[in-house]
Amino acid sequence: MESIKDILEHLNITDECTTIEAKKGSAIDTSIMETICAFSNEPGLGGGLIVLGVVKDETSLFQNYFVEGISNPDKLQLDIASQTASLFNQPVRPDIEIEKLDSGKLVLKMFVKELPDGQKPLYFKNKGLPQGAYRRIGSSDQRCTEDDLFVFYNKEDSLDSTIVNDTSIEDISEEAISLYKNLRAKVNEFAEELGYSDFDLLRALGCVKKDKDEWKLTYTGLLVFGKRQALRRLLPLVRIDYIRVPGNEWVEDPENRFTTVDMRGPLIELVQRAFSAIADDLPKGFLLGDDKLQADAIGLPSKVLREALVNAFIHRTYRENQPIQIIRYGNRIEIKNPGFSLKPEEQLGEPGSKNRNPFIASIFHETNLAETKGSGIRTMRNLMEKSSLAPPTFESDHTANLFTTRLLLHHFLNESDLQWLDTFSKFDLNTEQKKGLIFIREAGAIDNSTYRQLNASDVLKASNELRSLRDKGLIEQKGKGRATYYITGDNLNTEPHSANTEPQSLNTEPQSLNTEPQSLLQELPSVLIEKIEQLRVRENDSTKIKSVVYEICKHKSYSAKQLAVILSRKENTVFRNYLTPLREEGKLKYTIPDMPNHPEQAYKSV
């Protein structure tokens, strides 16, 4: 194992650490056991190191871990051995070392090995699956969902092979079947399945199954070939929302509201419909030649846009009855689909694919609507680079169960960018840092993961270069730990700008820091105040409280902390019991959707 000196150096360099967890270590509590579970389960991580006796100085403005030490090493080792042998569905045997520093302080180092695939997942016996299993996502331990089980159980039936009740062959669109045959014939005109009847073709593609002497559609059949009426009846929110937003940031201006186009239909048809709608809005680009800027009809490569759309269809989770959102800003496109990536972010673009919808994916691959398995993201990056565009960036949010693809639309770096970057020549920036500044100017913020994707760098290099930009006042750090991100700093002048709109911080709707109960209540209508007063008398009806929270956020946007003050309840209780369920039900939305962990995040009724 590494020495404690090396471990401290690593912790103080990186703002988020996937493979090291530092704990005070006064006792072996639930959080330590959850970390052991997460390190044992996380695919490809190779395990992780837990250090007891090391704490973080929360009063420091900068990352500062130091050794506090432990006083009861024998008891801690005994408790670890006892709990790891009894709490889980199978025993775990961490490697434990005690290191004594020159100061006389003791530190316990515990390396937890990743379990072999056949032994995963590890989970707490008293909770069962999936709630009792944990994964290591970034620097946090995340409770597993049903989608996580696909990471561990390759042989488990996928959702897209499951029968959908209240369906029949009559719900199949003949036009969609015909489109599939045309697309398949272009790939291989001699394909065997082209000679099948429509019914036999549906059976071969896993689109229908027999249930009590009746043929019913699977999710694959309904989603890929289903009629619009059937999709609206059975999956009303599984659609595409194409949203055009004026400017470069998400803001609901009552005098200049964004426009939304809702698209429904079988997936095999939706690809072209969505592609056409977006392509009509895309600008043409410019390339920087050797001696001058030359106009050229080069914009976002059509294959990149198509691949981004197809990835959203193939990899999204259909357990969530939510739409895919395609947001067209002035300077970028963001595609948000329900369902975190089953592959770690650092492995995106590498060969190999983990698919939660294998039958749907197979149909898209066989018709050439999608790239060869596992090569789609790599192809997108190569094409963007050839077109002198910034590489696409991807964000997988396990907590929100959301995956975001971002495509910047202006050429990278063009003459305007080079002139702008030249104003910072005194800071002696490298190429990677310049790319990071361009991204912050265009998207409003950047985090470690996005910086790594832009520059193909590792965590340590990205952390050092971002910290350097921060120390020079070019960017400002926000959030802590895994939620750390950076926005425009005092020394980062955003002029001149290549777009027509001036960029601002992602915080488009800043919240008042006021948390005085009386002042907050005075902002609300008297009828609503009366309802709140009634709730304060030991009201435990969750449905009633959620209804009041919805009304409060309909009047004005409030943070979780402000709502806790208004309702006289703990912030964690308000977040867990009311805000999260209302957001998952589609009744509340973030005021800053680009950064769910933004310290000034607030909620607004839909």
Coordinates of C-alpha atoms in Angstrom, one line a residue:
M1 CA 0.0 0.0 0.0
E2 CA 1.0 3.6 -0.5
S3 CA 2.5 5.5 2.5
I4 CA 0.2 8.0 4.2
K5 CA 2.5 10.8 2.9
D6 CA 1.7 9.8 -0.7
I7 CA -2.0 9.3 0.1
L8 CA -2.3 12.8 1.6
E9 CA -0.5 14.3 -1.4
H10 CA -3.0 12.6 -3.7
L11 CA -6.0 13.7 -1.7
N12 CA -4.8 17.3 -1.6
I13 CA -4.2 17.4 -5.4
T14 CA -7.5 15.9 -6.5
D15 CA -10.8 17.6 -5.7
E16 CA -12.5 14.3 -6.2
C17 CA -11.0 10.8 -5.7
T18 CA -12.5 7.6 -7.0
T19 CA -10.1 5.1 -5.4
I20 CA -9.4 6.7 -2.0
E21 CA -11.8 7.4 0.9
A22 CA -10.6 9.3 4.0
K23 CA -12.6 8.8 7.2
K24 CA -12.2 10.0 10.8
G25 CA -12.3 6.4 12.0
S26 CA -13.6 6.9 15.5
A27 CA -15.8 3.8 14.9
I28 CA -16.7 1.4 12.0
D29 CA -20.1 2.9 11.0
T30 CA -22.5 2.4 8.2
S31 CA -20.8 4.8 5.8
I32 CA -17.5 2.8 6.0
M33 CA -19.4 -0.4 5.3
E34 CA -21.1 1.2 2.3
T35 CA -17.7 2.2 0.9
I36 CA -16.4 -1.3 1.3
C37 CA -19.5 -2.5 -0.6
A38 CA -19.0 0.1 -3.3
F39 CA -15.2 -0.7 -3.8
S40 CA -16.0 -4.4 -4.0
N41 CA -18.7 -3.9 -6.7
E42 CA -17.5 -1.2 -9.0
P43 CA -16.5 -2.7 -12.4
G44 CA -13.0 -2.0 -13.7
L45 CA -12.0 0.0 -10.6
G46 CA -9.8 -2.7 -9.2
G47 CA -10.9 -1.9 -5.6
G48 CA -10.1 1.1 -3.4
L49 CA -8.3 2.3 -0.3
I50 CA -10.0 3.4 2.9
V51 CA -7.9 5.5 5.3
L52 CA -9.0 5.9 8.9
G53 CA -7.6 8.7 11.0
V54 CA -7.4 11.3 8.1
V55 CA -9.8 14.2 8.1
K56 CA -10.5 17.2 5.9
D57 CA -10.2 20.8 7.2
E58 CA -13.6 22.2 6.3
T59 CA -12.6 25.7 7.4
S60 CA -9.8 25.9 4.8
L61 CA -10.5 27.6 1.4
F62 CA -8.3 25.0 -0.3
Q63 CA -8.2 21.2 -0.2
N64 CA -6.5 20.3 3.0
Y65 CA -6.4 16.8 4.4
F66 CA -4.4 16.1 7.6
V67 CA -3.7 13.2 10.0
E68 CA -5.8 13.3 13.1
G69 CA -4.9 9.7 14.0
I70 CA -6.8 6.8 15.6
S71 CA -6.7 5.7 19.3
N72 CA -8.1 2.2 19.1
P73 CA -6.5 0.3 16.2
D74 CA -7.2 -3.2 17.7
K75 CA -10.9 -2.6 18.2
L76 CA -11.3 -1.1 14.7
Q77 CA -9.6 -4.1 13.1
L78 CA -11.8 -6.5 15.1
D79 CA -15.0 -4.6 14.2
I80 CA -14.0 -4.5 10.5
A81 CA -13.4 -8.3 10.5
S82 CA -16.6 -9.0 12.3
Q83 CA -18.9 -6.7 10.2
T84 CA -17.4 -7.6 6.8
A85 CA -18.0 -11.3 7.6
S86 CA -21.6 -11.0 8.8
L87 CA -23.3 -8.0 7.2
F88 CA -23.0 -8.8 3.5
N89 CA -24.4 -11.7 1.4
Q90 CA -20.8 -13.1 1.3
P91 CA -17.7 -12.5 3.5
V92 CA -15.2 -9.8 2.5
R93 CA -11.6 -9.8 3.5
P94 CA -9.9 -6.4 3.2
D95 CA -6.1 -6.0 3.5
I96 CA -5.4 -4.0 6.6
E97 CA -2.2 -2.1 7.7
I98 CA -1.5 0.2 10.6
E99 CA 1.0 2.9 9.9
K100 CA 2.7 4.9 12.7
L101 CA 3.9 8.4 11.9
D102 CA 7.0 10.1 13.4
S103 CA 4.5 12.2 15.5
G104 CA 3.4 8.9 17.1
K105 CA -0.1 9.1 15.5
L106 CA -1.6 5.9 14.0
V107 CA -3.4 5.6 10.7
L108 CA -5.4 2.5 9.6
K109 CA -5.1 1.7 5.8
M110 CA -7.6 -0.8 4.4
F111 CA -7.5 -1.9 0.8
V112 CA -10.7 -3.4 -0.5
K113 CA -10.3 -5.6 -3.6
E114 CA -12.8 -5.7 -6.5
L115 CA -14.8 -8.9 -6.5
P116 CA -14.7 -11.2 -9.5
D117 CA -17.6 -10.8 -11.9
G118 CA -19.2 -14.1 -10.8
Q119 CA -19.4 -12.9 -7.2
K120 CA -21.0 -9.5 -7.8
P121 CA -22.9 -7.8 -6.5
L122 CA -22.0 -7.6 -2.9
Y123 CA -25.0 -6.3 -0.8
F124 CA -26.3 -5.9 2.7
K125 CA -28.3 -9.0 3.6
N126 CA -30.9 -7.1 5.6
K127 CA -31.7 -4.8 2.6
G128 CA -31.5 -7.2 -0.4
L129 CA -31.2 -6.1 -4.0
P130 CA -31.0 -3.6 -5.5
Q131 CA -31.2 -1.3 -2.5
G132 CA -28.6 -3.1 -0.4
A133 CA -25.9 -2.9 -3.1
Y134 CA -23.6 0.1 -3.7
R135 CA -21.4 1.3 -6.5
R136 CA -18.4 3.7 -6.4
I137 CA -19.4 6.7 -8.6
G138 CA -16.8 9.4 -8.6
S139 CA -15.9 10.1 -4.9
S140 CA -19.3 8.9 -3.5
D141 CA -21.0 5.6 -2.7
Q142 CA -24.3 5.3 -4.7
R143 CA -27.1 3.0 -3.9
C144 CA -27.8 0.7 -6.8
T145 CA -30.9 0.8 -8.9
E146 CA -32.5 -1.9 -11.1
D147 CA -30.5 -0.6 -14.1
D148 CA -27.2 -1.2 -12.1
L149 CA -28.0 -4.9 -12.0
F150 CA -27.3 -5.1 -15.8
V151 CA -23.7 -4.2 -14.9
F152 CA -23.5 -7.3 -12.7
Y153 CA -26.0 -9.8 -14.3
N154 CA -25.3 -10.2 -18.0
K155 CA -27.8 -13.0 -18.3
E156 CA -30.7 -11.2 -16.7
D157 CA -33.6 -10.4 -19.1
S158 CA -33.4 -6.8 -20.2
L159 CA -36.4 -4.5 -20.0
D160 CA -36.7 -4.3 -23.8
S161 CA -37.3 -8.0 -24.0
T162 CA -40.2 -7.8 -21.4
I163 CA -43.8 -8.0 -22.5
V164 CA -46.0 -4.9 -22.4
N165 CA -49.5 -5.6 -21.1
D166 CA -52.5 -4.4 -23.1
T167 CA -50.8 -4.7 -26.4
S168 CA -51.3 -6.8 -29.5
I169 CA -50.1 -7.2 -33.1
E170 CA -52.6 -4.5 -34.1
D171 CA -50.4 -1.9 -32.3
I172 CA -47.6 -2.4 -34.9
S173 CA -47.1 0.3 -37.5
E174 CA -46.8 -1.2 -41.0
E175 CA -44.9 2.0 -42.1
A176 CA -42.3 1.4 -39.5
I177 CA -41.9 -2.3 -40.6
S178 CA -41.5 -1.1 -44.2
L179 CA -38.9 1.5 -43.2
Y180 CA -36.9 -1.2 -41.4
K181 CA -36.8 -3.4 -44.4
N182 CA -35.7 -0.6 -46.7
L183 CA -32.9 0.4 -44.3
R184 CA -31.8 -3.3 -43.8
A185 CA -31.8 -3.9 -47.6
K186 CA -29.4 -0.9 -48.1
V187 CA -27.0 -2.6 -45.7
N188 CA -27.5 -6.2 -47.0
E189 CA -30.0 -6.8 -49.8
F190 CA -29.6 -10.5 -49.3
A191 CA -30.3 -10.5 -45.5
E192 CA -32.3 -13.6 -44.6
E193 CA -34.8 -11.7 -42.5
L194 CA -36.0 -9.7 -45.5
G195 CA -37.7 -12.8 -46.8
Y196 CA -39.7 -13.3 -43.6
S197 CA -43.4 -12.4 -43.2
D198 CA -44.0 -9.3 -41.0
F199 CA -45.0 -11.5 -38.0
D200 CA -41.9 -13.8 -38.3
L201 CA -39.7 -10.7 -38.7
L202 CA -41.1 -9.3 -35.4
R203 CA -40.5 -12.6 -33.7
A204 CA -36.9 -12.8 -35.0
L205 CA -36.2 -9.3 -33.7
G206 CA -37.6 -10.0 -30.2
C207 CA -40.6 -7.6 -30.7
V208 CA -43.4 -10.0 -29.8
K209 CA -43.8 -12.8 -27.3
K210 CA -46.6 -15.2 -26.5
D211 CA -48.4 -14.7 -23.2
K212 CA -51.3 -17.1 -22.3
D213 CA -52.0 -18.0 -25.9
E214 CA -51.9 -14.3 -26.9
W215 CA -49.2 -12.6 -28.8
K216 CA -48.2 -9.3 -27.2
L217 CA -45.5 -6.7 -27.9
T218 CA -42.3 -6.4 -26.0
Y219 CA -40.9 -3.0 -25.1
T220 CA -38.7 -3.4 -28.2
G221 CA -41.7 -4.0 -30.5
L222 CA -43.7 -1.1 -29.0
L223 CA -40.8 1.4 -28.9
V224 CA -39.3 0.6 -32.3
F225 CA -42.4 -0.3 -34.4
G226 CA -45.4 0.8 -32.3
K227 CA -48.1 3.1 -33.6
R228 CA -48.3 6.6 -32.2
Q229 CA -51.7 5.9 -30.6
A230 CA -50.3 2.9 -28.7
L231 CA -47.2 4.8 -27.6
R232 CA -49.3 7.7 -26.3
R233 CA -51.6 5.3 -24.5
L234 CA -48.9 3.1 -22.9
L235 CA -45.8 5.3 -22.6
P236 CA -47.2 8.9 -22.6
L237 CA -43.9 10.6 -21.6
V238 CA -41.5 8.6 -23.7
R239 CA -41.1 11.2 -26.5
I240 CA -38.5 13.7 -27.7
D241 CA -38.7 17.4 -26.7
Y242 CA -36.8 19.6 -29.0
I243 CA -36.3 22.9 -27.2
R244 CA -35.0 26.1 -28.8
V245 CA -33.5 28.5 -26.3
P246 CA -32.6 32.0 -27.3
G247 CA -29.0 32.8 -26.2
N248 CA -26.5 30.5 -24.5
E249 CA -28.1 29.8 -21.2
W250 CA -31.3 28.2 -19.8
V251 CA -33.5 31.1 -18.7
E252 CA -37.3 31.5 -18.9
D253 CA -37.7 35.0 -20.1
P254 CA -41.5 35.8 -20.1
E255 CA -41.0 38.1 -23.0
N256 CA -38.8 35.8 -25.1
R257 CA -39.9 32.2 -24.1
F258 CA -38.2 29.2 -25.6
T259 CA -40.1 27.1 -28.2
T260 CA -40.7 23.4 -27.9
V261 CA -41.4 20.8 -30.5
D262 CA -42.8 17.5 -29.1
M263 CA -42.1 14.4 -31.2
R264 CA -43.7 10.9 -30.8
G265 CA -43.6 7.8 -32.9
P266 CA -41.7 4.6 -33.4
L267 CA -38.0 5.0 -32.8
I268 CA -36.9 3.9 -36.2
E269 CA -38.9 6.9 -37.6
L270 CA -38.0 9.4 -34.9
V271 CA -34.3 9.3 -35.8
Q272 CA -34.8 11.1 -39.1
R273 CA -37.5 13.4 -37.8
A274 CA -35.4 14.6 -34.9
F275 CA -32.3 14.8 -37.1
S276 CA -34.1 17.0 -39.7
A277 CA -35.6 19.3 -37.1
I278 CA -32.2 20.0 -35.6
A279 CA -30.2 20.1 -38.9
D280 CA -32.5 22.9 -40.2
D281 CA -31.4 25.1 -37.3
L282 CA -27.6 24.5 -37.5
P283 CA -25.3 27.3 -38.7
K284 CA -22.5 26.8 -41.2
G285 CA -19.0 27.1 -39.9
F286 CA -15.7 28.7 -40.7
L287 CA -12.2 27.2 -40.8
L288 CA -9.0 29.0 -39.9
G289 CA -6.6 28.6 -42.8
D290 CA -2.8 29.1 -42.9
D291 CA -3.0 32.8 -43.6
K292 CA -6.7 33.9 -43.4
L293 CA -10.1 32.9 -42.3
Q294 CA -11.9 31.2 -45.2
A295 CA -15.7 30.6 -45.3
D296 CA -16.5 26.9 -45.8
A297 CA -19.7 24.9 -45.7
I298 CA -18.5 22.9 -42.8
G299 CA -20.7 22.8 -39.7
L300 CA -21.5 20.1 -37.2
P301 CA -20.9 16.8 -39.0
S302 CA -24.3 15.1 -39.8
K303 CA -22.9 11.7 -38.7
V304 CA -22.0 13.2 -35.2
L305 CA -25.6 14.5 -34.7
R306 CA -27.1 11.2 -35.9
E307 CA -24.9 9.2 -33.6
A308 CA -25.6 11.4 -30.6
L309 CA -29.4 11.0 -31.2
V310 CA -29.1 7.2 -31.7
N311 CA -27.0 6.8 -28.5
A312 CA -29.8 8.6 -26.6
F313 CA -32.4 6.1 -28.0
I314 CA -30.3 3.0 -27.5
H315 CA -28.8 3.7 -24.1
R316 CA -31.6 5.6 -22.3
T317 CA -33.5 3.8 -19.6
Y318 CA -37.1 3.1 -20.4
R319 CA -37.9 2.3 -16.8
E320 CA -38.3 6.1 -16.4
N321 CA -41.4 7.5 -18.1
Q322 CA -39.6 10.7 -19.2
P323 CA -38.8 12.4 -22.5
I324 CA -35.4 12.8 -24.1
Q325 CA -34.6 16.5 -24.1
I326 CA -32.7 18.1 -27.0
I327 CA -31.9 21.7 -26.1
R328 CA -30.6 23.9 -28.9
Y329 CA -28.8 26.9 -27.4
G330 CA -27.2 29.7 -29.5
N331 CA -23.7 28.1 -29.3
R332 CA -24.3 24.4 -28.5
I333 CA -26.7 21.4 -28.5
E334 CA -27.4 19.4 -25.3
I335 CA -29.0 16.0 -25.5
K336 CA -30.3 14.8 -22.1
N337 CA -31.7 11.2 -21.8
P338 CA -32.8 9.4 -18.7
G339 CA -30.4 6.7 -17.6
F340 CA -26.8 7.0 -16.4
S341 CA -24.0 5.4 -18.4
L342 CA -23.4 1.7 -17.6
K343 CA -19.8 2.4 -18.6
P344 CA -17.6 4.6 -16.4
E345 CA -17.1 8.1 -17.9
E346 CA -13.4 7.5 -18.3
Q347 CA -14.1 4.5 -20.5
L348 CA -16.5 6.2 -22.9
G349 CA -15.2 5.9 -26.4
E350 CA -13.2 2.7 -25.7
P351 CA -14.0 -0.5 -27.5
G352 CA -16.8 -2.6 -26.1
S353 CA -20.4 -1.7 -25.2
K354 CA -22.6 -2.2 -22.2
N355 CA -26.2 -2.0 -23.3
R356 CA -29.3 -1.9 -21.2
N357 CA -31.4 -2.3 -24.3
P358 CA -29.7 -5.0 -26.4
F359 CA -32.6 -5.8 -28.7
I360 CA -33.2 -2.2 -29.6
A361 CA -29.5 -1.7 -30.0
S362 CA -29.3 -4.7 -32.4
I363 CA -32.0 -3.2 -34.7
F364 CA -30.2 0.1 -34.9
H365 CA -26.8 -1.6 -35.6
E366 CA -28.2 -3.9 -38.3
T367 CA -29.7 -0.9 -40.2
N368 CA -26.6 1.2 -39.9
L369 CA -28.4 3.8 -37.9
A370 CA -25.8 3.3 -35.2
E371 CA -22.0 2.7 -35.3
T372 CA -20.5 -0.7 -34.5
K373 CA -20.9 -1.6 -30.9
G374 CA -18.8 0.6 -28.6
S375 CA -17.4 2.8 -31.4
G376 CA -20.0 5.5 -31.6
I377 CA -18.5 8.0 -29.2
R378 CA -15.0 7.4 -30.6
T379 CA -16.3 8.1 -34.1
M380 CA -18.0 11.3 -32.9
R381 CA -14.7 12.5 -31.4
N382 CA -12.8 11.8 -34.5
L383 CA -15.3 13.5 -36.8
M384 CA -15.5 16.6 -34.6
E385 CA -11.7 16.8 -34.6
K386 CA -11.5 16.5 -38.4
S387 CA -14.0 19.4 -38.7
S388 CA -11.9 21.6 -36.3
L389 CA -14.7 21.5 -33.7
A390 CA -14.4 21.0 -30.0
P391 CA -14.8 17.4 -29.0
P392 CA -18.1 16.3 -27.6
T393 CA -18.4 16.1 -23.8
F394 CA -20.4 13.7 -21.8
E395 CA -21.8 13.8 -18.3
S396 CA -23.2 10.8 -16.5
D397 CA -25.1 11.6 -13.3
H398 CA -25.9 8.4 -11.4
T399 CA -27.8 10.3 -8.7
A400 CA -30.2 12.1 -11.1
N401 CA -30.2 9.0 -13.4
L402 CA -29.3 11.3 -16.4
F403 CA -26.8 11.3 -19.3
T404 CA -26.0 14.5 -21.1
T405 CA -24.1 14.9 -24.4
R406 CA -22.9 18.4 -25.3
L407 CA -21.9 19.5 -28.8
L408 CA -20.3 23.0 -29.2
L409 CA -21.3 24.5 -32.6
H410 CA -18.5 27.0 -33.3
H411 CA -15.2 26.0 -34.8
F412 CA -12.3 25.4 -32.4
L413 CA -10.2 27.5 -32.4
N414 CA -11.3 30.2 -34.9
E415 CA -9.8 33.6 -35.4
S416 CA -12.1 35.2 -32.8
D417 CA -11.1 32.7 -30.2
L418 CA -7.4 33.2 -30.9
Q419 CA -7.7 36.9 -30.6
W420 CA -9.6 36.5 -27.3
L421 CA -7.0 34.0 -25.9
D422 CA -4.2 36.3 -26.9
T423 CA -5.4 38.8 -24.2
F424 CA -4.3 36.2 -21.6
S425 CA -0.8 35.7 -22.9
K426 CA 0.7 37.0 -19.7
F427 CA -0.7 34.0 -17.8
D428 CA 1.4 31.5 -19.9
L429 CA -1.4 29.1 -20.5
N430 CA -0.9 25.7 -22.2
T431 CA -3.2 24.5 -25.0
E432 CA -5.3 22.4 -22.7
Q433 CA -6.0 25.3 -20.4
K434 CA -7.0 27.5 -23.4
K435 CA -9.5 24.8 -24.5
G436 CA -10.9 24.8 -20.9
L437 CA -11.4 28.6 -21.0
I438 CA -13.1 28.5 -24.4
F439 CA -15.5 25.8 -23.0
I440 CA -16.3 27.9 -19.9
R441 CA -17.0 30.9 -22.0
E442 CA -19.4 28.9 -24.2
A443 CA -21.1 26.6 -21.7
G444 CA -20.8 28.7 -18.5
A445 CA -19.0 26.2 -16.4
I446 CA -16.7 23.2 -16.5
D447 CA -15.8 20.4 -14.1
N448 CA -12.9 17.9 -13.9
S449 CA -14.7 15.2 -16.0
T450 CA -15.5 17.6 -18.8
Y451 CA -11.9 19.0 -18.8
R452 CA -10.5 15.5 -19.1
Q453 CA -12.8 14.7 -22.0
L454 CA -11.8 17.9 -23.8
N455 CA -8.1 17.3 -23.4
A456 CA -7.8 13.5 -23.1
S457 CA -6.0 14.0 -19.8
D458 CA -6.1 12.1 -16.5
V459 CA -7.6 13.2 -13.1
L460 CA -4.3 14.5 -11.6
K461 CA -3.3 16.5 -14.7
A462 CA -6.8 18.0 -15.0
S463 CA -6.9 18.9 -11.3
N464 CA -3.5 20.6 -11.4
E465 CA -4.3 22.7 -14.5
L466 CA -7.8 23.7 -13.2
R467 CA -6.2 24.7 -9.9
S468 CA -3.6 26.8 -11.8
L469 CA -6.4 28.6 -13.6
R470 CA -8.2 29.2 -10.3
D471 CA -5.1 30.6 -8.6
K472 CA -4.6 33.0 -11.5
G473 CA -8.2 34.3 -11.0
L474 CA -9.3 33.1 -14.5
I475 CA -11.9 30.7 -13.1
E476 CA -13.7 30.5 -9.8
Q477 CA -14.3 27.2 -7.9
K478 CA -17.8 26.3 -6.7
G479 CA -19.1 23.3 -4.8
K480 CA -17.0 20.7 -2.9
G481 CA -15.8 17.2 -3.5
R482 CA -17.6 15.4 -6.3
A483 CA -19.8 18.4 -6.9
T484 CA -16.8 20.7 -7.6
Y485 CA -17.0 22.8 -10.8
Y486 CA -15.7 26.1 -12.1
I487 CA -17.2 29.3 -13.5
T488 CA -15.8 32.5 -15.0
G489 CA -13.3 34.2 -12.6
D490 CA -12.6 37.9 -12.1
N491 CA -9.7 38.0 -14.5
L492 CA -11.6 36.2 -17.3
N493 CA -12.9 38.9 -19.6
T494 CA -15.4 37.2 -21.9
E495 CA -15.1 39.8 -24.7
P496 CA -14.8 39.5 -27.7
H497 CA -17.3 36.7 -28.0
S498 CA -18.0 34.6 -31.1
A499 CA -21.7 34.4 -30.4
N500 CA -24.2 37.2 -30.5
T501 CA -25.2 36.9 -26.9
E502 CA -22.9 37.6 -24.0
P503 CA -22.4 34.6 -21.8
Q504 CA -23.2 34.7 -18.1
S505 CA -22.9 32.3 -15.2
L506 CA -25.1 29.2 -15.2
N507 CA -26.9 30.7 -12.3
T508 CA -29.6 32.3 -14.4
E509 CA -32.0 32.7 -11.5
P510 CA -30.0 33.6 -8.4
Q511 CA -31.7 32.9 -5.2
S512 CA -31.9 35.2 -2.2
L513 CA -29.7 34.2 0.7
N514 CA -32.5 35.2 3.0
T515 CA -33.5 32.3 5.3
E516 CA -35.5 34.3 7.9
P517 CA -38.9 32.5 8.3
Q518 CA -40.9 35.7 8.7
S519 CA -39.4 37.4 5.6
L520 CA -39.9 34.2 3.5
L521 CA -43.5 33.8 4.6
Q522 CA -44.3 37.5 3.8
E523 CA -43.5 36.8 0.2
L524 CA -46.3 34.2 0.0
P525 CA -50.1 34.7 -0.5
S526 CA -52.2 34.6 2.7
V527 CA -54.0 31.5 1.5
L528 CA -50.8 29.7 1.2
I529 CA -49.5 30.9 4.5
E530 CA -52.6 29.4 6.2
K531 CA -51.9 26.0 4.6
I532 CA -48.3 26.2 5.8
E533 CA -49.4 27.1 9.4
Q534 CA -51.7 24.0 9.3
L535 CA -48.8 21.8 8.3
R536 CA -46.7 22.9 11.2
V537 CA -49.0 21.2 13.6
R538 CA -47.4 17.7 13.4
E539 CA -48.6 17.1 9.9
N540 CA -47.1 13.8 8.6
D541 CA -49.3 13.3 5.5
S542 CA -46.6 13.2 2.8
T543 CA -49.1 13.8 -0.1
K544 CA -50.5 16.9 1.6
I545 CA -47.1 18.3 2.3
K546 CA -45.9 17.7 -1.3
S547 CA -49.0 19.5 -2.6
V548 CA -48.1 22.5 -0.5
V549 CA -44.5 22.4 -1.6
Y550 CA -45.7 22.4 -5.2
E551 CA -47.9 25.4 -4.6
I552 CA -45.0 27.3 -2.9
C553 CA -42.7 26.6 -5.8
K554 CA -45.4 27.7 -8.2
H555 CA -45.5 31.1 -6.6
K556 CA -41.7 31.5 -6.7
S557 CA -38.5 29.4 -6.9
Y558 CA -37.0 28.3 -3.6
S559 CA -33.9 26.4 -2.5
A560 CA -34.2 23.3 -0.3
K561 CA -32.8 25.3 2.6
Q562 CA -35.4 28.0 2.2
L563 CA -38.3 25.5 1.9
A564 CA -37.0 23.8 5.1
V565 CA -37.2 27.1 6.9
I566 CA -40.7 27.8 5.5
L567 CA -42.0 24.4 6.5
S568 CA -40.1 24.2 9.8
R569 CA -38.5 20.9 8.9
K570 CA -35.0 19.6 8.4
E571 CA -33.4 20.3 5.0
N572 CA -32.5 16.7 4.4
T573 CA -36.1 15.7 5.1
V574 CA -37.5 18.2 2.7
F575 CA -35.0 17.2 0.0
R576 CA -35.5 13.5 0.4
N577 CA -39.3 13.2 1.1
Y578 CA -40.7 16.0 -0.9
L579 CA -38.4 17.7 -3.5
T580 CA -36.9 14.6 -5.0
P581 CA -40.2 12.7 -5.4
L582 CA -41.9 15.8 -6.9
R583 CA -39.0 16.2 -9.4
E584 CA -39.1 12.5 -10.3
E585 CA -42.9 12.9 -10.9
G586 CA -42.2 15.7 -13.3
K587 CA -43.9 18.3 -11.1
L588 CA -40.8 20.3 -10.1
K589 CA -37.7 21.2 -12.1
Y590 CA -34.3 22.7 -11.3
T591 CA -33.8 26.4 -11.9
I592 CA -30.2 25.5 -12.9
P593 CA -30.6 22.2 -14.8
D594 CA -27.0 22.2 -16.1
M595 CA -25.6 21.8 -12.6
P596 CA -27.9 19.8 -10.3
N597 CA -25.4 20.2 -7.4
H598 CA -25.1 24.0 -7.8
P599 CA -25.0 25.6 -4.3
E600 CA -27.7 28.0 -5.3
Q601 CA -29.9 25.3 -6.9
A602 CA -33.6 26.0 -6.5
Y603 CA -36.9 24.4 -7.5
K604 CA -39.8 25.6 -9.6
S605 CA -43.1 24.0 -10.3
V606 CA -43.8 22.7 -13.8

